[in-house]
PDB file of C-alpha atoms and ligand atoms in Angstrom:
ATOM      1  CA  MET A  98      -8.202   0.583 -20.240  1.00 65.00           C
ATOM      2  CA  THR A  99      -7.793  -3.014 -21.331  1.00 75.00           C
ATOM      3  CA  LEU A 100      -4.811  -4.719 -22.891  1.00 78.00           C
ATOM      4  CA  SER A 101      -6.272  -4.188 -26.356  1.00 85.00           C
ATOM      5  CA  ASP A 102      -6.591  -0.489 -25.521  1.00 86.00           C
ATOM      6  CA  PHE A 103      -2.912  -0.644 -24.657  1.00 91.00           C
ATOM      7  CA  HIS A 104      -2.049  -1.798 -28.156  1.00 91.00           C
ATOM      8  CA  LYS A 105      -4.268   0.913 -29.631  1.00 94.00           C
ATOM      9  CA  GLN A 106      -2.539   3.586 -27.568  1.00 94.00           C
ATOM     10  CA  PHE A 107       0.903   2.100 -28.119  1.00 96.00           C
ATOM     11  CA  PRO A 108       0.949   0.439 -31.532  1.00 96.00           C
ATOM     12  CA  ASP A 109       4.719   0.739 -31.959  1.00 97.00           C
ATOM     13  CA  GLU A 110       7.973   1.681 -30.256  1.00 97.00           C
ATOM     14  CA  LYS A 111       7.750   5.295 -31.439  1.00 96.00           C
ATOM     15  CA  SER A 112       4.423   5.807 -29.671  1.00 97.00           C
ATOM     16  CA  CYS A 113       6.005   4.456 -26.481  1.00 97.00           C
ATOM     17  CA  VAL A 114       9.028   6.748 -26.823  1.00 97.00           C
ATOM     18  CA  ASP A 115       6.723   9.744 -27.378  1.00 96.00           C
ATOM     19  CA  TYR A 116       4.711   8.868 -24.275  1.00 96.00           C
ATOM     20  CA  PHE A 117       7.855   8.447 -22.170  1.00 95.00           C
ATOM     21  CA  LYS A 118       9.267  11.719 -23.434  1.00 95.00           C
ATOM     22  CA  ALA A 119       6.034  13.560 -22.646  1.00 95.00           C
ATOM     23  CA  GLN A 120       5.882  12.053 -19.166  1.00 94.00           C
ATOM     24  CA  ARG A 121       9.492  13.042 -18.449  1.00 94.00           C
ATOM     25  CA  LEU A 122       8.903  16.597 -19.692  1.00 93.00           C
ATOM     26  CA  SER A 123       5.822  16.829 -17.460  1.00 90.00           C
ATOM     27  CA  THR A 124       8.009  16.189 -14.420  1.00 88.00           C
ATOM     28  CA  ASP A 125      10.470  18.789 -13.227  1.00 86.00           C
ATOM     29  CA  LEU A 126      13.172  17.844 -15.733  1.00 91.00           C
ATOM     30  CA  THR A 127      16.320  19.850 -14.972  1.00 92.00           C
ATOM     31  CA  CYS A 128      19.770  20.005 -16.563  1.00 93.00           C
ATOM     32  CA  LYS A 129      22.309  18.617 -14.113  1.00 91.00           C
ATOM     33  CA  SER A 130      25.046  20.936 -15.400  1.00 94.00           C
ATOM     34  CA  CYS A 131      23.312  24.293 -15.437  1.00 95.00           C
ATOM     35  CA  SER A 132      19.840  23.733 -13.880  1.00 94.00           C
ATOM     36  CA  PHE A 133      18.115  24.955 -17.040  1.00 95.00           C
ATOM     37  CA  LYS A 134      14.684  23.441 -17.677  1.00 94.00           C
ATOM     38  CA  ASP A 135      14.289  23.689 -21.423  1.00 95.00           C
ATOM     39  CA  PHE A 136      15.359  20.946 -23.819  1.00 96.00           C
ATOM     40  CA  THR A 137      15.330  19.776 -27.382  1.00 96.00           C
ATOM     41  CA  PHE A 138      14.972  16.084 -28.098  1.00 96.00           C
ATOM     42  CA  ARG A 139      16.644  14.057 -30.825  1.00 96.00           C
ATOM     43  CA  ASN A 140      14.606  11.055 -31.844  1.00 93.00           C
ATOM     44  CA  SER A 141      17.543   9.452 -33.652  1.00 94.00           C
ATOM     45  CA  LYS A 142      19.593   9.357 -30.420  1.00 95.00           C
ATOM     46  CA  LEU A 143      16.757   9.247 -27.863  1.00 96.00           C
ATOM     47  CA  ARG A 144      18.492  12.055 -25.977  1.00 97.00           C
ATOM     48  CA  PHE A 145      17.522  15.384 -24.432  1.00 97.00           C
ATOM     49  CA  TYR A 146      19.800  18.397 -25.167  1.00 97.00           C
ATOM     50  CA  CYS A 147      19.911  21.332 -22.791  1.00 97.00           C
ATOM     51  CA  LYS A 148      18.975  24.525 -24.665  1.00 97.00           C
ATOM     52  CA  ASN A 149      21.365  26.522 -22.495  1.00 97.00           C
ATOM     53  CA  CYS A 150      24.591  24.486 -22.237  1.00 97.00           C
ATOM     54  CA  ASN A 151      23.910  21.773 -24.834  1.00 96.00           C
ATOM     55  CA  LYS A 152      24.793  18.952 -22.409  1.00 96.00           C
ATOM     56  CA  SER A 153      22.773  15.866 -23.223  1.00 96.00           C
ATOM     57  CA  PHE A 154      21.324  12.906 -21.394  1.00 95.00           C
ATOM     58  CA  SER A 155      19.387   9.878 -22.505  1.00 95.00           C
ATOM     59  CA  LEU A 156      15.641   9.372 -22.271  1.00 96.00           C
ATOM     60  CA  LYS A 157      16.263   6.485 -19.868  1.00 94.00           C
ATOM     61  CA  SER A 158      18.836   8.107 -17.579  1.00 92.00           C
ATOM     62  CA  GLY A 159      17.672   8.734 -14.034  1.00 90.00           C
ATOM     63  CA  THR A 160      14.660   6.482 -14.526  1.00 94.00           C
ATOM     64  CA  VAL A 161      13.970   2.866 -13.648  1.00 93.00           C
ATOM     65  CA  MET A 162      14.965   2.017 -17.230  1.00 94.00           C
ATOM     66  CA  GLU A 163      18.517   3.247 -16.878  1.00 92.00           C
ATOM     67  CA  HIS A 164      20.967   0.442 -17.823  1.00 91.00           C
ATOM     68  CA  SER A 165      18.123  -1.587 -19.350  1.00 94.00           C
ATOM     69  CA  ASN A 166      18.357  -2.727 -22.946  1.00 94.00           C
ATOM     70  CA  LEU A 167      14.687  -3.591 -23.136  1.00 96.00           C
ATOM     71  CA  SER A 168      12.431  -1.574 -25.401  1.00 96.00           C
ATOM     72  CA  PHE A 169      10.168   1.186 -24.120  1.00 97.00           C
ATOM     73  CA  MET A 170       7.251  -0.913 -25.247  1.00 97.00           C
ATOM     74  CA  SER A 171       8.376  -3.844 -23.087  1.00 97.00           C
ATOM     75  CA  TRP A 172       8.535  -1.609 -20.038  1.00 97.00           C
ATOM     76  CA  LEU A 173       5.172   0.019 -20.673  1.00 97.00           C
ATOM     77  CA  PHE A 174       3.560  -3.329 -21.371  1.00 96.00           C
ATOM     78  CA  CYS A 175       5.007  -4.752 -18.168  1.00 97.00           C
ATOM     79  CA  ILE A 176       3.786  -1.749 -16.157  1.00 96.00           C
ATOM     80  CA  LYS A 177       0.394  -2.074 -17.811  1.00 94.00           C
ATOM     81  CA  TYR A 178       0.085  -5.761 -17.049  1.00 93.00           C
ATOM     82  CA  MET A 179       1.348  -5.502 -13.467  1.00 94.00           C
ATOM     83  CA  THR A 180      -1.176  -2.760 -12.718  1.00 93.00           C
ATOM     84  CA  PHE A 181      -3.944  -4.328 -14.809  1.00 88.00           C
ATOM     85  CA  THR A 182      -4.202  -7.603 -12.904  1.00 84.00           C
ATOM     86  CA  LYS A 183      -5.568  -7.547  -9.404  1.00 81.00           C
ATOM     87  CA  LYS A 184      -3.329 -10.442  -8.536  1.00 81.00           C
ATOM     88  CA  SER A 185       0.385 -10.682  -9.060  1.00 85.00           C
ATOM     89  CA  VAL A 186       1.978 -11.923 -12.288  1.00 89.00           C
ATOM     90  CA  SER A 187       4.884 -14.335 -12.441  1.00 91.00           C
ATOM     91  CA  ALA A 188       7.974 -13.431 -14.453  1.00 93.00           C
ATOM     92  CA  LEU A 189       7.494 -16.608 -16.466  1.00 92.00           C
ATOM     93  CA  GLU A 190       4.001 -15.483 -17.467  1.00 92.00           C
ATOM     94  CA  MET A 191       5.333 -12.025 -18.341  1.00 95.00           C
ATOM     95  CA  GLN A 192       8.112 -13.609 -20.410  1.00 95.00           C
ATOM     96  CA  ARG A 193       5.478 -15.537 -22.376  1.00 95.00           C
ATOM     97  CA  LEU A 194       3.352 -12.434 -22.905  1.00 93.00           C
ATOM     98  CA  LEU A 195       6.337 -10.449 -24.147  1.00 94.00           C
ATOM     99  CA  GLY A 196       7.576 -13.335 -26.276  1.00 95.00           C
ATOM    100  CA  PHE A 197      11.093 -13.093 -24.857  1.00 95.00           C
ATOM    101  CA  LYS A 198      13.640 -15.874 -25.173  1.00 95.00           C
ATOM    102  CA  ARG A 199      15.359 -14.973 -21.932  1.00 94.00           C
ATOM    103  CA  TYR A 200      13.813 -15.000 -18.504  1.00 93.00           C
ATOM    104  CA  GLU A 201      16.330 -12.928 -16.525  1.00 93.00           C
ATOM    105  CA  PRO A 202      15.711  -9.481 -18.074  1.00 95.00           C
ATOM    106  CA  VAL A 203      11.985  -9.857 -17.467  1.00 96.00           C
ATOM    107  CA  TRP A 204      12.581 -10.974 -13.898  1.00 94.00           C
ATOM    108  CA  PHE A 205      14.852  -7.957 -13.262  1.00 94.00           C
ATOM    109  CA  MET A 206      12.414  -5.541 -14.883  1.00 96.00           C
ATOM    110  CA  MET A 207       9.589  -6.728 -12.639  1.00 96.00           C
ATOM    111  CA  HIS A 208      11.692  -6.501  -9.505  1.00 95.00           C
ATOM    112  CA  LYS A 209      12.834  -2.982 -10.388  1.00 95.00           C
ATOM    113  CA  LEU A 210       9.194  -1.971 -10.717  1.00 97.00           C
ATOM    114  CA  ARG A 211       8.394  -3.570  -7.367  1.00 96.00           C
ATOM    115  CA  ILE A 212      11.230  -1.547  -5.814  1.00 96.00           C
ATOM    116  CA  VAL A 213       9.724   1.617  -7.332  1.00 96.00           C
ATOM    117  CA  MET A 214       6.393   0.686  -5.744  1.00 96.00           C
ATOM    118  CA  GLY A 215       8.103   0.265  -2.373  1.00 96.00           C
ATOM    119  CA  LYS A 216       9.889   3.625  -2.662  1.00 95.00           C
ATOM    120  CA  ARG A 217       6.609   5.315  -3.472  1.00 94.00           C
ATOM    121  CA  ASP A 218       4.775   3.810  -0.502  1.00 95.00           C
ATOM    122  CA  ALA A 219       7.704   4.555   1.813  1.00 95.00           C
ATOM    123  CA  LEU A 220       6.835   8.257   1.386  1.00 93.00           C
ATOM    124  CA  TYR A 221       3.578   7.681   3.266  1.00 95.00           C
ATOM    125  CA  GLU A 222       3.237   7.366   7.048  1.00 96.00           C
ATOM    126  CA  LEU A 223       0.307   5.387   8.440  1.00 97.00           C
ATOM    127  CA  LYS A 224      -2.080   7.522  10.468  1.00 96.00           C
ATOM    128  CA  GLY A 225      -5.123   7.243  12.732  1.00 95.00           C
ATOM    129  CA  ASN A 226      -5.979   3.840  14.155  1.00 95.00           C
ATOM    130  CA  ILE A 227      -3.655   1.016  13.258  1.00 97.00           C
ATOM    131  CA  GLU A 228      -3.759  -2.761  13.639  1.00 96.00           C
ATOM    132  CA  ILE A 229      -0.354  -4.382  13.949  1.00 97.00           C
ATOM    133  CA  ASP A 230       0.595  -8.055  13.862  1.00 96.00           C
ATOM    134  CA  GLU A 231       3.397 -10.293  12.730  1.00 95.00           C
ATOM    135  CA  GLY A 232       3.096 -12.829   9.902  1.00 95.00           C
ATOM    136  CA  PHE A 233       5.294 -15.848   9.204  1.00 94.00           C
ATOM    137  CA  PHE A 234       5.754 -16.644   5.526  1.00 92.00           C
ATOM    138  CA  GLU A 235       7.063 -19.981   4.350  1.00 87.00           C
ATOM    139  CA  ARG A 236       9.439 -19.826   1.448  1.00 83.00           C
ATOM    140  CA  ILE A 237      11.698 -22.192  -0.371  1.00 79.00           C
ATOM    141  CA  ASP A 238      15.170 -20.789  -0.323  1.00 69.00           C
ATOM    142  CA  GLU A 239      16.267 -20.332  -3.895  1.00 60.00           C
ATOM    143  CA  SER A 240      19.999 -20.483  -3.157  1.00 55.00           C
ATOM    144  CA  SER A 241      19.713 -24.195  -2.496  1.00 49.00           C
ATOM    145  CA  LEU A 242      17.935 -24.653  -5.832  1.00 49.00           C
ATOM    146  CA  ASP A 243      20.624 -23.255  -8.049  1.00 47.00           C
ATOM    147  CA  SER A 244      23.501 -21.479  -6.412  1.00 40.00           C
ATOM    148  CA  LYS A 245      25.069 -20.421  -9.727  1.00 39.00           C
ATOM    149  CA  ASN A 246      22.229 -18.123 -10.661  1.00 44.00           C
ATOM    150  CA  GLU A 247      22.215 -14.678  -9.174  1.00 40.00           C
ATOM    151  CA  TYR A 248      18.561 -14.275  -9.969  1.00 45.00           C
ATOM    152  CA  ASN A 249      15.715 -16.205  -8.530  1.00 46.00           C
ATOM    153  CA  LYS A 250      13.826 -18.362 -10.958  1.00 50.00           C
ATOM    154  CA  GLU A 251      10.744 -18.219  -8.831  1.00 50.00           C
ATOM    155  CA  ASP A 252       8.383 -19.624 -11.424  1.00 47.00           C
ATOM    156  CA  ASP A 253      10.268 -22.699 -12.413  1.00 46.00           C
ATOM    157  CA  SER A 254       8.639 -24.644  -9.683  1.00 45.00           C
ATOM    158  CA  SER A 255       7.447 -27.652 -11.634  1.00 42.00           C
ATOM    159  CA  GLN A 256      10.760 -29.447 -11.497  1.00 38.00           C
ATOM    160  CA  LYS A 257      12.409 -27.799  -8.591  1.00 43.00           C
ATOM    161  CA  ARG A 258       9.614 -27.378  -6.144  1.00 42.00           C
ATOM    162  CA  GLY A 259      10.347 -28.880  -2.812  1.00 41.00           C
ATOM    163  CA  ARG A 260      14.052 -29.302  -3.432  1.00 44.00           C
ATOM    164  CA  GLY A 261      15.055 -26.142  -1.702  1.00 53.00           C
ATOM    165  CA  SER A 262      15.120 -25.810   2.012  1.00 64.00           C
ATOM    166  CA  GLN A 263      12.046 -24.506   3.761  1.00 72.00           C
ATOM    167  CA  ARG A 264      12.596 -21.179   5.443  1.00 82.00           C
ATOM    168  CA  GLN A 265      10.415 -18.637   7.108  1.00 89.00           C
ATOM    169  CA  SER A 266      10.303 -14.879   6.726  1.00 92.00           C
ATOM    170  CA  LYS A 267       9.025 -12.710   9.515  1.00 95.00           C
ATOM    171  CA  VAL A 268       6.896  -9.804   8.361  1.00 96.00           C
ATOM    172  CA  LEU A 269       5.514  -6.906  10.354  1.00 98.00           C
ATOM    173  CA  VAL A 270       2.044  -6.045   9.050  1.00 98.00           C
ATOM    174  CA  MET A 271       0.391  -2.716   9.786  1.00 98.00           C
ATOM    175  CA  THR A 272      -3.003  -1.551   8.563  1.00 97.00           C
ATOM    176  CA  GLU A 273      -4.875   1.695   9.053  1.00 97.00           C
ATOM    177  CA  SER A 274      -8.156   0.402  10.412  1.00 92.00           C
ATOM    178  CA  LYS A 275     -11.027   2.507  11.659  1.00 88.00           C
ATOM    179  CA  LYS A 276     -13.987   1.238  13.627  1.00 85.00           C
ATOM    180  CA  VAL A 277     -17.144   1.419  11.483  1.00 84.00           C
ATOM    181  CA  LYS A 278     -19.890   3.378  13.216  1.00 83.00           C
ATOM    182  CA  ASN A 279     -23.524   2.378  12.696  1.00 78.00           C
ATOM    183  CA  LYS A 280     -22.907  -0.553  10.387  1.00 76.00           C
ATOM    184  CA  SER A 281     -25.926  -1.131   8.162  1.00 78.00           C
ATOM    185  CA  GLU A 282     -27.793  -4.440   8.016  1.00 78.00           C
ATOM    186  CA  LYS A 283     -26.517  -4.947   4.465  1.00 78.00           C
ATOM    187  CA  ASN A 284     -22.891  -4.811   5.623  1.00 77.00           C
ATOM    188  CA  LYS A 285     -23.275  -6.923   8.715  1.00 76.00           C
ATOM    189  CA  HIS A 286     -21.062  -9.711   7.329  1.00 75.00           C
ATOM    190  CA  LYS A 287     -18.261  -7.211   6.702  1.00 79.00           C
ATOM    191  CA  PRO A 288     -15.545  -6.485   9.290  1.00 80.00           C
ATOM    192  CA  ASP A 289     -16.264  -3.988  12.069  1.00 81.00           C
ATOM    193  CA  ARG A 290     -13.357  -1.954  10.820  1.00 84.00           C
ATOM    194  CA  SER A 291     -12.695  -0.212   7.505  1.00 88.00           C
ATOM    195  CA  VAL A 292      -9.213  -0.224   6.067  1.00 93.00           C
ATOM    196  CA  GLY A 293      -6.988   2.559   4.714  1.00 95.00           C
ATOM    197  CA  TYR A 294      -3.312   2.180   3.794  1.00 97.00           C
ATOM    198  CA  ILE A 295      -1.321  -0.905   4.657  1.00 98.00           C
ATOM    199  CA  LYS A 296       2.388  -1.733   5.046  1.00 98.00           C
ATOM    200  CA  MET A 297       4.343  -4.979   5.199  1.00 98.00           C
ATOM    201  CA  ILE A 298       7.947  -4.917   6.369  1.00 98.00           C
ATOM    202  CA  VAL A 299      10.246  -7.939   6.243  1.00 97.00           C
ATOM    203  CA  MET A 300      12.083  -8.151   9.583  1.00 96.00           C
ATOM    204  CA  ASP A 301      15.361  -9.784  10.612  1.00 94.00           C
ATOM    205  CA  ASP A 302      13.823 -10.410  14.012  1.00 94.00           C
ATOM    206  CA  LEU A 303      10.752  -9.435  16.004  1.00 95.00           C
ATOM    207  CA  LYS A 304      12.466  -8.034  19.055  1.00 96.00           C
ATOM    208  CA  ALA A 305      10.962  -4.929  20.658  1.00 97.00           C
ATOM    209  CA  ASN A 306      13.765  -2.631  19.481  1.00 97.00           C
ATOM    210  CA  SER A 307      13.471  -3.838  15.873  1.00 97.00           C
ATOM    211  CA  ILE A 308       9.694  -3.464  15.900  1.00 98.00           C
ATOM    212  CA  ASN A 309       9.985   0.030  17.357  1.00 98.00           C
ATOM    213  CA  LYS A 310      12.437   1.020  14.636  1.00 97.00           C
ATOM    214  CA  ALA A 311      10.103  -0.231  11.873  1.00 97.00           C
ATOM    215  CA  VAL A 312       7.059   1.431  13.448  1.00 97.00           C
ATOM    216  CA  ASN A 313       8.961   4.675  13.920  1.00 96.00           C
ATOM    217  CA  GLU A 314       9.899   4.753  10.243  1.00 96.00           C
ATOM    218  CA  ASN A 315       6.427   3.939   8.948  1.00 97.00           C
ATOM    219  CA  VAL A 316       3.853   5.259  11.376  1.00 97.00           C
ATOM    220  CA  ASP A 317       2.884   8.771  12.468  1.00 96.00           C
ATOM    221  CA  GLN A 318       3.564   9.144  16.196  1.00 95.00           C
ATOM    222  CA  HIS A 319       0.083  10.520  16.943  1.00 96.00           C
ATOM    223  CA  THR A 320      -1.586   7.214  16.187  1.00 96.00           C
ATOM    224  CA  GLU A 321      -3.435   4.615  18.203  1.00 96.00           C
ATOM    225  CA  VAL A 322      -1.912   1.193  17.654  1.00 96.00           C
ATOM    226  CA  LEU A 323      -3.776  -2.008  18.455  1.00 95.00           C
ATOM    227  CA  SER A 324      -1.765  -5.181  19.029  1.00 96.00           C
ATOM    228  CA  ASP A 325      -1.992  -8.530  20.769  1.00 93.00           C
ATOM    229  CA  GLY A 326       0.029  -9.257  23.881  1.00 92.00           C
ATOM    230  CA  TYR A 327       3.218 -10.335  22.096  1.00 93.00           C
ATOM    231  CA  LYS A 328       6.269  -9.091  24.007  1.00 95.00           C
ATOM    232  CA  GLY A 329       7.814  -7.514  20.899  1.00 96.00           C
ATOM    233  CA  TYR A 330       5.179  -4.769  21.158  1.00 97.00           C
ATOM    234  CA  ALA A 331       6.017  -3.962  24.778  1.00 96.00           C
ATOM    235  CA  LYS A 332       7.964  -0.793  23.943  1.00 97.00           C
ATOM    236  CA  LEU A 333       5.500   0.695  21.430  1.00 97.00           C
ATOM    237  CA  LYS A 334       4.154   3.148  23.984  1.00 95.00           C
ATOM    238  CA  GLU A 335       7.580   4.839  24.008  1.00 96.00           C
ATOM    239  CA  ILE A 336       7.159   6.029  20.412  1.00 96.00           C
ATOM    240  CA  ILE A 337       3.440   6.391  19.680  1.00 96.00           C
ATOM    241  CA  ALA A 338       0.581   8.247  21.343  1.00 96.00           C
ATOM    242  CA  THR A 339      -1.609   5.279  22.312  1.00 96.00           C
ATOM    243  CA  HIS A 340      -0.953   1.558  22.433  1.00 97.00           C
ATOM    244  CA  LEU A 341      -3.918  -0.726  23.082  1.00 95.00           C
ATOM    245  CA  VAL A 342      -3.271  -4.376  23.874  1.00 95.00           C
ATOM    246  CA  LEU A 343      -5.988  -6.939  23.251  1.00 92.00           C
ATOM    247  CA  VAL A 344      -5.375 -10.363  24.682  1.00 89.00           C
ATOM    248  CA  GLU A 345      -7.827 -12.863  23.232  1.00 83.00           C
ATOM    249  CA  PRO A 346      -6.831 -16.531  23.456  1.00 82.00           C
ATOM    250  CA  ASN A 347      -9.709 -17.640  21.207  1.00 85.00           C
ATOM    251  CA  LYS A 348      -8.316 -17.540  17.659  1.00 81.00           C
ATOM    252  CA  SER A 349     -11.508 -16.761  15.747  1.00 82.00           C
ATOM    253  CA  LYS A 350     -12.497 -14.035  18.195  1.00 83.00           C
ATOM    254  CA  SER A 351      -9.030 -12.552  17.962  1.00 81.00           C
ATOM    255  CA  ALA A 352      -9.237 -12.619  14.140  1.00 81.00           C
ATOM    256  CA  LYS A 353     -12.374 -10.463  14.375  1.00 83.00           C
ATOM    257  CA  GLN A 354     -10.566  -7.937  16.529  1.00 86.00           C
ATOM    258  CA  PHE A 355      -7.739  -7.712  14.014  1.00 91.00           C
ATOM    259  CA  PRO A 356      -9.693  -8.160  10.778  1.00 91.00           C
ATOM    260  CA  TRP A 357      -7.381  -6.327   8.394  1.00 94.00           C
ATOM    261  CA  VAL A 358      -3.960  -7.558   9.412  1.00 95.00           C
ATOM    262  CA  ASN A 359      -5.410 -11.065   9.281  1.00 93.00           C
ATOM    263  CA  ARG A 360      -6.824 -10.546   5.801  1.00 94.00           C
ATOM    264  CA  VAL A 361      -3.662  -8.945   4.505  1.00 96.00           C
ATOM    265  CA  ILE A 362      -1.543 -11.803   5.835  1.00 96.00           C
ATOM    266  CA  SER A 363      -3.760 -14.519   4.396  1.00 94.00           C
ATOM    267  CA  ASN A 364      -4.230 -12.818   0.996  1.00 94.00           C
ATOM    268  CA  SER A 365      -0.542 -12.120   0.572  1.00 94.00           C
ATOM    269  CA  LYS A 366       0.227 -15.730   1.475  1.00 93.00           C
ATOM    270  CA  LYS A 367      -2.185 -16.828  -1.255  1.00 91.00           C
ATOM    271  CA  MET A 368      -0.400 -14.521  -3.695  1.00 89.00           C
ATOM    272  CA  LEU A 369       3.036 -15.915  -2.848  1.00 88.00           C
ATOM    273  CA  ILE A 370       2.034 -19.539  -3.099  1.00 86.00           C
ATOM    274  CA  GLY A 371      -0.434 -19.194  -5.988  1.00 81.00           C
ATOM    275  CA  ILE A 372       1.699 -17.104  -8.333  1.00 80.00           C
ATOM    276  CA  HIS A 373       5.228 -17.625  -7.129  1.00 75.00           C
ATOM    277  CA  HIS A 374       4.940 -21.068  -5.478  1.00 75.00           C
ATOM    278  CA  ASN A 375       6.810 -19.731  -2.456  1.00 71.00           C
ATOM    279  CA  VAL A 376      10.123 -20.176  -4.305  1.00 76.00           C
ATOM    280  CA  ILE A 377      11.457 -16.816  -3.285  1.00 80.00           C
ATOM    281  CA  ASN A 378      14.888 -15.616  -2.353  1.00 81.00           C
ATOM    282  CA  GLU A 379      15.028 -13.873   1.000  1.00 83.00           C
ATOM    283  CA  LYS A 380      16.760 -10.934  -0.680  1.00 87.00           C
ATOM    284  CA  TYR A 381      13.743 -10.263  -2.890  1.00 90.00           C
ATOM    285  CA  ILE A 382      10.759 -11.182  -0.750  1.00 92.00           C
ATOM    286  CA  GLN A 383      10.212  -7.562   0.362  1.00 96.00           C
ATOM    287  CA  ASN A 384       9.625  -6.665  -3.299  1.00 95.00           C
ATOM    288  CA  TYR A 385       6.590  -8.949  -3.523  1.00 94.00           C
ATOM    289  CA  PHE A 386       5.099  -7.305  -0.456  1.00 96.00           C
ATOM    290  CA  ASN A 387       5.850  -3.906  -2.029  1.00 97.00           C
ATOM    291  CA  GLU A 388       3.706  -4.888  -4.994  1.00 96.00           C
ATOM    292  CA  PHE A 389       0.951  -6.337  -2.842  1.00 96.00           C
ATOM    293  CA  CYS A 390       0.734  -3.213  -0.658  1.00 97.00           C
ATOM    294  CA  TYR A 391       1.115  -0.741  -3.547  1.00 97.00           C
ATOM    295  CA  LYS A 392      -1.822  -2.277  -5.373  1.00 96.00           C
ATOM    296  CA  PHE A 393      -3.908  -2.683  -2.232  1.00 96.00           C
ATOM    297  CA  ASN A 394      -3.294   0.953  -1.290  1.00 96.00           C
ATOM    298  CA  ARG A 395      -4.474   2.049  -4.740  1.00 95.00           C
ATOM    299  CA  ARG A 396      -7.323  -0.416  -5.108  1.00 92.00           C
ATOM    300  CA  TYR A 397      -9.751   2.311  -6.244  1.00 92.00           C
ATOM    301  CA  PHE A 398      -7.407   3.894  -8.777  1.00 91.00           C
ATOM    302  CA  GLY A 399      -8.562   1.766 -11.724  1.00 88.00           C
ATOM    303  CA  ASN A 400      -6.944   2.847 -14.984  1.00 85.00           C
ATOM    304  CA  LEU A 401      -5.077   5.703 -13.306  1.00 90.00           C
ATOM    305  CA  LEU A 402      -2.722   3.195 -11.754  1.00 93.00           C
ATOM    306  CA  PHE A 403      -0.834   2.749 -15.013  1.00 93.00           C
ATOM    307  CA  ASP A 404       0.072   6.440 -15.368  1.00 92.00           C
ATOM    308  CA  ARG A 405       0.864   6.684 -11.672  1.00 93.00           C
ATOM    309  CA  LEU A 406       3.340   3.844 -11.810  1.00 95.00           C
ATOM    310  CA  VAL A 407       4.940   5.248 -14.971  1.00 95.00           C
ATOM    311  CA  VAL A 408       5.435   8.609 -13.240  1.00 92.00           C
ATOM    312  CA  ALA A 409       6.862   6.865 -10.163  1.00 93.00           C
ATOM    313  CA  ALA A 410       9.176   4.821 -12.379  1.00 94.00           C
ATOM    314  CA  ILE A 411      10.592   7.852 -14.200  1.00 92.00           C
ATOM    315  CA  THR A 412      10.950  10.136 -11.195  1.00 86.00           C
ATOM    316  CA  ASN A 413      12.534   7.668  -8.798  1.00 67.00           C
ATOM    317  CA  THR A 414      16.205   8.125  -9.481  1.00 65.00           C
ATOM    318  CA  TRP A 415      17.478   4.666 -10.017  1.00 57.00           C
ATOM    319  CA  ASP A 416      20.512   3.607  -8.040  1.00 49.00           C
TER     320      ASP A 416
HETATM  321 ZN1  LIG B 602      22.370  22.791 -19.209  1.00 80.05          ZN
END
């Protein structure tokens, strides 16, 4: 599906409403008052009415769109574009594509979708063999750019770039990474390990107790975790089946032993600087990693990704 296919499928707001309605009805839609599961829908009000008790609720309620005044088409277009591009999209670019006068609603919409992506991936625990490493991400603290604005104008870097203070975020990176057996001649330039799911967790600190807490929440305990000799990993053996420590002082050799965490760190750094110019508020940086990991973890989904994100966005109760 391309963007022109999008406009064919969704030529107007009504087609978007119909699609949303159908998607919501395909989930386990239940009346909060009486638990009945059968509804009528009024197009004029965009509300569902319970066939048993007649209580009603809006098409948006309980979804990521709750409290949003943006059209259904704007949301679907944004979901389409965010899943369509391999790379990330800036809110400024999305604002241009949507033809909006205001930047903030677009920025909020995109962050809400990134939170949905994070919630979805949080349901999955990493399994098997896992590489773990810590990454340090430079960012320009937005609060020193414009303290009046609650939101982060991450794209407006042309004038403001460099004015904010340089900060660093610490990120724990974990990748499912299996040793490739009998690598063919054709693939000899590829890493010795193949990758599965990945996770990136923004950390307040990299002390052993904090790392253990993050690993405990995100990794199955029957795994084999591979790390370098950093002291923050010293207590991993208390919570997982096997902890292997590889101490390799030579940087390029060490990169080969941890091919996927290294790739994930360097590609996500490229995403942050290339699309968002590193002007990112600490409060929101996890969201960008959510998007990076969500798309990486579904890299073979192709066109299915759009529907998947829509379903995630309407079933994740928004709070
Ligand atoms: Zn009811």
